[in-house]
Every structure is written in C-alpha cells, then in structure tokens.
Amino acid sequence: MKSLSDALAIIREHQKKLPIQTVDLARDLGLRVFKVPNWPNDLSGMIRKNDENEGGFDIFVNAAHPYVRRRFTIAHEIAHAVLHPQLIGNGITDDALYRSGLSNTVEAQANRLAADILMPRDQLNELIKSGITDIDVLSGKFEVSTQAMAIRLNVPQHDAESRREFA
Ligand SMILES: [Zn+2]
C-alpha cells in the first residue's frame, strides 16, 4: 500500500472533478474492485490482500446494493486500505452498518474518510455558497445517498426525510 501522504495526494487529485470516480481512484491506489452478485443484503463489502500484488488489496462490493450505496462501500474499503492496511490481516468483511470486527473507532475513521473522499468539503462549501442547499440536489452532484449527505451537512435524519416529503 502507498504511504498515507501519497494516498491522500492521489485522493485529492481525483477530487478535482465531481462526482469522484471510486473505481478509478481505487485503481490508482493499487486496489482492484469487484462486484459480487448473490451476496446477502446485509453484507456491504470486503477487503483482502491481493496475492498477485505485494501490498495490494482487492475490494469486493455487493452488486445488489444501489449505485450510491456501492460507491460509499468502495470509499469505505479504500479508507481501510489507506488508514490502517496493517489491520486488514487476512481480510475484513463489512456488514450493512459497516461493522467488521474491527473496533468502532476504526470503523468510524473509515466512514469519516469515506465521506471526505466522496464529499470533499471545499466543493461542498462552494456549492452551498453558490446557493445550492437542497439535499437531493447536492447528493445527486456527489452521487451519494441523501442519507450520507444529510449526515455530512449535520442535518438530523428525520428532518431531511420530512423536508423531502413536504418539498
Ligand atoms: Zn469497515
């Protein structure tokens, strides 16, 4: 795996254009991404060593999950590889709530970096400053779920839901 600073530089490069292309980003970090059909719905993703490529990892994502969900899963697995490759061991599997057996702290870190990858603060702030504040519009631009965008914007979930309902 690349060093943290190299990896972050590659991430920043990919963030110049929205929406962030998660599979391309993974590839540039030395990670391969595979979609897995027939996984149970409560499995989101998995990451494990790529035996053909020393230090490389393979990411697996539930093919049945919606597109924006798969993007978050790929970003979450990328985050595991970038932040703590030494914790991946023989592989980790994330369930629907991104719990893998690693500590909650480590999972929270991976979720935070995944959100940072998919919804870069600078671009988000720029759009908001230009007057785009609708969660549906913003989530569409970044190709994330409205739920992920609501969390990013610190909008309580039920507010986001009801706002959509009555919009
Ligand atoms: Zn995880």
PDB file of C-alpha atoms and ligand atoms in Angstrom:
ATOM      1  CA  MET A   1       0.000   0.000   0.000  1.00  0.00           C
ATOM      2  CA  LYS A   2       1.136   3.545  -0.686  1.00  0.00           C
ATOM      3  CA  SER A   3       2.135   5.825   2.166  1.00  0.00           C
ATOM      4  CA  LEU A   4      -0.665   7.821   3.774  1.00  0.00           C
ATOM      5  CA  SER A   5       0.582  11.109   2.305  1.00  0.00           C
ATOM      6  CA  ASP A   6       0.918   9.620  -1.209  1.00  0.00           C
ATOM      7  CA  ALA A   7      -2.551   8.112  -0.912  1.00  0.00           C
ATOM      8  CA  LEU A   8      -4.073  11.418   0.231  1.00  0.00           C
ATOM      9  CA  ALA A   9      -2.388  13.223  -2.667  1.00  0.00           C
ATOM     10  CA  ILE A  10      -3.930  10.730  -5.125  1.00  0.00           C
ATOM     11  CA  ILE A  11      -7.330  11.200  -3.472  1.00  0.00           C
ATOM     12  CA  ARG A  12      -7.016  14.986  -3.792  1.00  0.00           C
ATOM     13  CA  GLU A  13      -6.161  14.638  -7.478  1.00  0.00           C
ATOM     14  CA  HIS A  14      -9.347  12.620  -8.032  1.00  0.00           C
ATOM     15  CA  GLN A  15     -11.408  15.184  -6.149  1.00  0.00           C
ATOM     16  CA  LYS A  16     -10.799  17.856  -8.769  1.00  0.00           C
ATOM     17  CA  LYS A  17     -13.766  16.544 -10.745  1.00  0.00           C
ATOM     18  CA  LEU A  18     -17.211  15.625  -9.433  1.00  0.00           C
ATOM     19  CA  PRO A  19     -18.504  13.061  -8.864  1.00  0.00           C
ATOM     20  CA  ILE A  20     -15.429  11.232  -7.599  1.00  0.00           C
ATOM     21  CA  GLN A  21     -14.816   8.069  -9.631  1.00  0.00           C
ATOM     22  CA  THR A  22     -14.364   5.481  -6.907  1.00  0.00           C
ATOM     23  CA  VAL A  23     -13.189   2.579  -9.071  1.00  0.00           C
ATOM     24  CA  ASP A  24     -10.622   4.740 -10.878  1.00  0.00           C
ATOM     25  CA  LEU A  25      -9.431   6.111  -7.555  1.00  0.00           C
ATOM     26  CA  ALA A  26      -9.089   2.602  -6.160  1.00  0.00           C
ATOM     27  CA  ARG A  27      -7.085   1.543  -9.206  1.00  0.00           C
ATOM     28  CA  ASP A  28      -4.696   4.490  -8.851  1.00  0.00           C
ATOM     29  CA  LEU A  29      -4.162   3.465  -5.219  1.00  0.00           C
ATOM     30  CA  GLY A  30      -3.272  -0.081  -6.333  1.00  0.00           C
ATOM     31  CA  LEU A  31      -6.631  -1.594  -5.364  1.00  0.00           C
ATOM     32  CA  ARG A  32      -8.883  -3.705  -7.563  1.00  0.00           C
ATOM     33  CA  VAL A  33     -12.670  -3.558  -7.232  1.00  0.00           C
ATOM     34  CA  PHE A  34     -15.041  -6.457  -7.883  1.00  0.00           C
ATOM     35  CA  LYS A  35     -18.830  -6.516  -7.763  1.00  0.00           C
ATOM     36  CA  VAL A  36     -20.178  -9.665  -6.160  1.00  0.00           C
ATOM     37  CA  PRO A  37     -23.608 -10.972  -7.131  1.00  0.00           C
ATOM     38  CA  ASN A  38     -25.669 -13.136  -4.791  1.00  0.00           C
ATOM     39  CA  TRP A  39     -24.349 -11.763  -1.543  1.00  0.00           C
ATOM     40  CA  PRO A  40     -26.852 -11.449   1.304  1.00  0.00           C
ATOM     41  CA  ASN A  41     -28.286  -7.952   1.551  1.00  0.00           C
ATOM     42  CA  ASP A  42     -26.685  -7.372   4.952  1.00  0.00           C
ATOM     43  CA  LEU A  43     -23.152  -7.622   3.532  1.00  0.00           C
ATOM     44  CA  SER A  44     -21.786  -4.368   2.114  1.00  0.00           C
ATOM     45  CA  GLY A  45     -18.179  -5.035   1.256  1.00  0.00           C
ATOM     46  CA  MET A  46     -14.966  -6.837   1.881  1.00  0.00           C
ATOM     47  CA  ILE A  47     -11.272  -6.109   1.505  1.00  0.00           C
ATOM     48  CA  ARG A  48      -8.464  -8.598   1.433  1.00  0.00           C
ATOM     49  CA  LYS A  49      -4.896  -8.973   0.238  1.00  0.00           C
ATOM     50  CA  ASN A  50      -4.306  -9.333  -3.460  1.00  0.00           C
ATOM     51  CA  ASP A  51      -1.926 -12.305  -3.623  1.00  0.00           C
ATOM     52  CA  GLU A  52      -0.617 -11.339  -7.058  1.00  0.00           C
ATOM     53  CA  ASN A  53       0.401  -7.870  -5.943  1.00  0.00           C
ATOM     54  CA  GLU A  54       2.534  -7.458  -2.841  1.00  0.00           C
ATOM     55  CA  GLY A  55       0.962  -4.834  -0.591  1.00  0.00           C
ATOM     56  CA  GLY A  56      -2.098  -4.537  -2.833  1.00  0.00           C
ATOM     57  CA  PHE A  57      -5.681  -5.240  -1.829  1.00  0.00           C
ATOM     58  CA  ASP A  58      -8.857  -6.349  -3.556  1.00  0.00           C
ATOM     59  CA  ILE A  59     -12.182  -4.722  -2.721  1.00  0.00           C
ATOM     60  CA  PHE A  60     -15.454  -6.596  -3.108  1.00  0.00           C
ATOM     61  CA  VAL A  61     -18.800  -4.850  -3.117  1.00  0.00           C
ATOM     62  CA  ASN A  62     -22.369  -6.156  -3.007  1.00  0.00           C
ATOM     63  CA  ALA A  63     -23.607  -5.945  -6.601  1.00  0.00           C
ATOM     64  CA  ALA A  64     -27.229  -5.929  -5.445  1.00  0.00           C
ATOM     65  CA  HIS A  65     -26.873  -2.694  -3.486  1.00  0.00           C
ATOM     66  CA  PRO A  66     -27.918   0.611  -5.087  1.00  0.00           C
ATOM     67  CA  TYR A  67     -25.260   2.522  -7.027  1.00  0.00           C
ATOM     68  CA  VAL A  68     -24.719   5.266  -4.437  1.00  0.00           C
ATOM     69  CA  ARG A  69     -24.503   2.655  -1.714  1.00  0.00           C
ATOM     70  CA  ARG A  70     -21.830   0.752  -3.639  1.00  0.00           C
ATOM     71  CA  ARG A  71     -19.887   3.982  -4.068  1.00  0.00           C
ATOM     72  CA  PHE A  72     -19.910   4.552  -0.321  1.00  0.00           C
ATOM     73  CA  THR A  73     -18.856   0.956   0.311  1.00  0.00           C
ATOM     74  CA  ILE A  74     -15.938   1.244  -2.131  1.00  0.00           C
ATOM     75  CA  ALA A  75     -14.859   4.514  -0.488  1.00  0.00           C
ATOM     76  CA  HIS A  76     -15.143   2.867   2.948  1.00  0.00           C
ATOM     77  CA  GLU A  77     -12.956  -0.076   1.879  1.00  0.00           C
ATOM     78  CA  ILE A  78     -10.482   2.333   0.249  1.00  0.00           C
ATOM     79  CA  ALA A  79     -10.350   4.106   3.612  1.00  0.00           C
ATOM     80  CA  HIS A  80      -9.462   0.854   5.395  1.00  0.00           C
ATOM     81  CA  ALA A  81      -6.569   0.342   2.959  1.00  0.00           C
ATOM     82  CA  VAL A  82      -5.360   3.936   3.239  1.00  0.00           C
ATOM     83  CA  LEU A  83      -5.696   4.380   7.006  1.00  0.00           C
ATOM     84  CA  HIS A  84      -4.789   1.032   8.500  1.00  0.00           C
ATOM     85  CA  PRO A  85      -3.661  -1.605   5.989  1.00  0.00           C
ATOM     86  CA  GLN A  86      -1.934  -3.414   8.857  1.00  0.00           C
ATOM     87  CA  LEU A  87      -5.326  -4.128  10.450  1.00  0.00           C
ATOM     88  CA  ILE A  88      -6.760  -5.842   7.392  1.00  0.00           C
ATOM     89  CA  GLY A  89      -4.929  -9.105   8.085  1.00  0.00           C
ATOM     90  CA  ASN A  90      -6.441 -11.955   6.098  1.00  0.00           C
ATOM     91  CA  GLY A  91      -9.356  -9.753   5.132  1.00  0.00           C
ATOM     92  CA  ILE A  92     -12.285  -7.950   6.683  1.00  0.00           C
ATOM     93  CA  THR A  93     -15.959  -8.023   5.806  1.00  0.00           C
ATOM     94  CA  ASP A  94     -18.277  -5.089   6.473  1.00  0.00           C
ATOM     95  CA  ASP A  95     -21.921  -5.723   7.190  1.00  0.00           C
ATOM     96  CA  ALA A  96     -24.775  -3.394   6.280  1.00  0.00           C
ATOM     97  CA  LEU A  97     -23.822  -0.988   9.077  1.00  0.00           C
ATOM     98  CA  TYR A  98     -20.118  -1.129   8.229  1.00  0.00           C
ATOM     99  CA  ARG A  99     -19.220  -3.288  11.195  1.00  0.00           C
ATOM    100  CA  SER A 100     -16.406  -5.718  10.516  1.00  0.00           C
ATOM    101  CA  GLY A 101     -15.000  -6.950  13.799  1.00  0.00           C
ATOM    102  CA  LEU A 102     -12.558  -4.056  13.894  1.00  0.00           C
ATOM    103  CA  SER A 103     -13.209  -1.557  16.671  1.00  0.00           C
ATOM    104  CA  ASN A 104     -15.973   1.042  16.392  1.00  0.00           C
ATOM    105  CA  THR A 105     -13.277   3.723  16.432  1.00  0.00           C
ATOM    106  CA  VAL A 106     -11.546   2.220  13.418  1.00  0.00           C
ATOM    107  CA  GLU A 107     -14.855   1.816  11.584  1.00  0.00           C
ATOM    108  CA  ALA A 108     -15.811   5.407  12.399  1.00  0.00           C
ATOM    109  CA  GLN A 109     -12.455   6.561  10.980  1.00  0.00           C
ATOM    110  CA  ALA A 110     -13.124   4.620   7.785  1.00  0.00           C
ATOM    111  CA  ASN A 111     -16.604   6.137   7.489  1.00  0.00           C
ATOM    112  CA  ARG A 112     -15.203   9.613   8.036  1.00  0.00           C
ATOM    113  CA  LEU A 113     -12.548   9.231   5.339  1.00  0.00           C
ATOM    114  CA  ALA A 114     -15.141   7.676   3.001  1.00  0.00           C
ATOM    115  CA  ALA A 115     -17.312  10.787   3.469  1.00  0.00           C
ATOM    116  CA  ASP A 116     -14.245  13.016   2.978  1.00  0.00           C
ATOM    117  CA  ILE A 117     -13.405  11.178  -0.250  1.00  0.00           C
ATOM    118  CA  LEU A 118     -16.905  11.330  -1.735  1.00  0.00           C
ATOM    119  CA  MET A 119     -17.973  14.752  -0.460  1.00  0.00           C
ATOM    120  CA  PRO A 120     -14.891  16.995  -0.350  1.00  0.00           C
ATOM    121  CA  ARG A 121     -15.578  19.924   1.980  1.00  0.00           C
ATOM    122  CA  ASP A 122     -14.225  22.574  -0.391  1.00  0.00           C
ATOM    123  CA  GLN A 123     -16.504  21.642  -3.278  1.00  0.00           C
ATOM    124  CA  LEU A 124     -19.443  21.170  -0.963  1.00  0.00           C
ATOM    125  CA  ASN A 125     -18.936  24.572   0.654  1.00  0.00           C
ATOM    126  CA  GLU A 126     -18.568  26.203  -2.746  1.00  0.00           C
ATOM    127  CA  LEU A 127     -21.878  24.780  -3.946  1.00  0.00           C
ATOM    128  CA  ILE A 128     -23.632  25.799  -0.746  1.00  0.00           C
ATOM    129  CA  LYS A 129     -22.177  29.293  -1.061  1.00  0.00           C
ATOM    130  CA  SER A 130     -23.495  29.480  -4.619  1.00  0.00           C
ATOM    131  CA  GLY A 131     -26.979  28.841  -3.212  1.00  0.00           C
ATOM    132  CA  ILE A 132     -27.376  25.097  -3.739  1.00  0.00           C
ATOM    133  CA  THR A 133     -28.578  23.788  -0.382  1.00  0.00           C
ATOM    134  CA  ASP A 134     -31.136  21.158  -1.352  1.00  0.00           C
ATOM    135  CA  ILE A 135     -30.009  17.771  -0.046  1.00  0.00           C
ATOM    136  CA  ASP A 136     -31.390  15.909  -3.048  1.00  0.00           C
ATOM    137  CA  VAL A 137     -29.559  18.190  -5.475  1.00  0.00           C
ATOM    138  CA  LEU A 138     -26.316  18.050  -3.512  1.00  0.00           C
ATOM    139  CA  SER A 139     -26.432  14.275  -3.097  1.00  0.00           C
ATOM    140  CA  GLY A 140     -27.052  13.999  -6.850  1.00  0.00           C
ATOM    141  CA  LYS A 141     -23.984  16.088  -7.672  1.00  0.00           C
ATOM    142  CA  PHE A 142     -21.733  13.980  -5.452  1.00  0.00           C
ATOM    143  CA  GLU A 143     -23.533  10.707  -6.247  1.00  0.00           C
ATOM    144  CA  VAL A 144     -24.074   9.806  -2.610  1.00  0.00           C
ATOM    145  CA  SER A 145     -27.246   8.833  -0.805  1.00  0.00           C
ATOM    146  CA  THR A 146     -29.371  11.605   0.647  1.00  0.00           C
ATOM    147  CA  GLN A 147     -28.699   9.941   3.997  1.00  0.00           C
ATOM    148  CA  ALA A 148     -24.912  10.291   3.567  1.00  0.00           C
ATOM    149  CA  MET A 149     -25.320  13.925   2.503  1.00  0.00           C
ATOM    150  CA  ALA A 150     -27.626  14.673   5.434  1.00  0.00           C
ATOM    151  CA  ILE A 151     -25.007  13.295   7.828  1.00  0.00           C
ATOM    152  CA  ARG A 152     -22.319  15.338   6.065  1.00  0.00           C
ATOM    153  CA  LEU A 153     -24.399  18.501   6.475  1.00  0.00           C
ATOM    154  CA  ASN A 154     -25.313  17.669  10.060  1.00  0.00           C
ATOM    155  CA  VAL A 155     -28.999  17.644   9.217  1.00  0.00           C
ATOM    156  CA  PRO A 156     -30.872  15.315  11.552  1.00  0.00           C
ATOM    157  CA  GLN A 157     -32.176  12.363   9.564  1.00  0.00           C
ATOM    158  CA  HIS A 158     -35.872  12.817  10.233  1.00  0.00           C
ATOM    159  CA  ASP A 159     -35.642  16.494   9.276  1.00  0.00           C
ATOM    160  CA  ALA A 160     -34.091  15.506   5.967  1.00  0.00           C
ATOM    161  CA  GLU A 161     -36.835  12.950   5.420  1.00  0.00           C
ATOM    162  CA  SER A 162     -39.693  15.263   6.250  1.00  0.00           C
ATOM    163  CA  ARG A 163     -38.160  18.071   4.240  1.00  0.00           C
ATOM    164  CA  ARG A 164     -38.187  15.798   1.224  1.00  0.00           C
ATOM    165  CA  GLU A 165     -41.701  14.688   1.927  1.00  0.00           C
ATOM    166  CA  PHE A 166     -43.091  18.193   2.058  1.00  0.00           C
ATOM    167  CA  ALA A 167     -40.865  19.730  -0.593  1.00  0.00           C
TER     168      ALA A 167
HETATM  169 ZN    ZN B   1     -15.270  -1.237   7.665  1.00  0.00          ZN
END
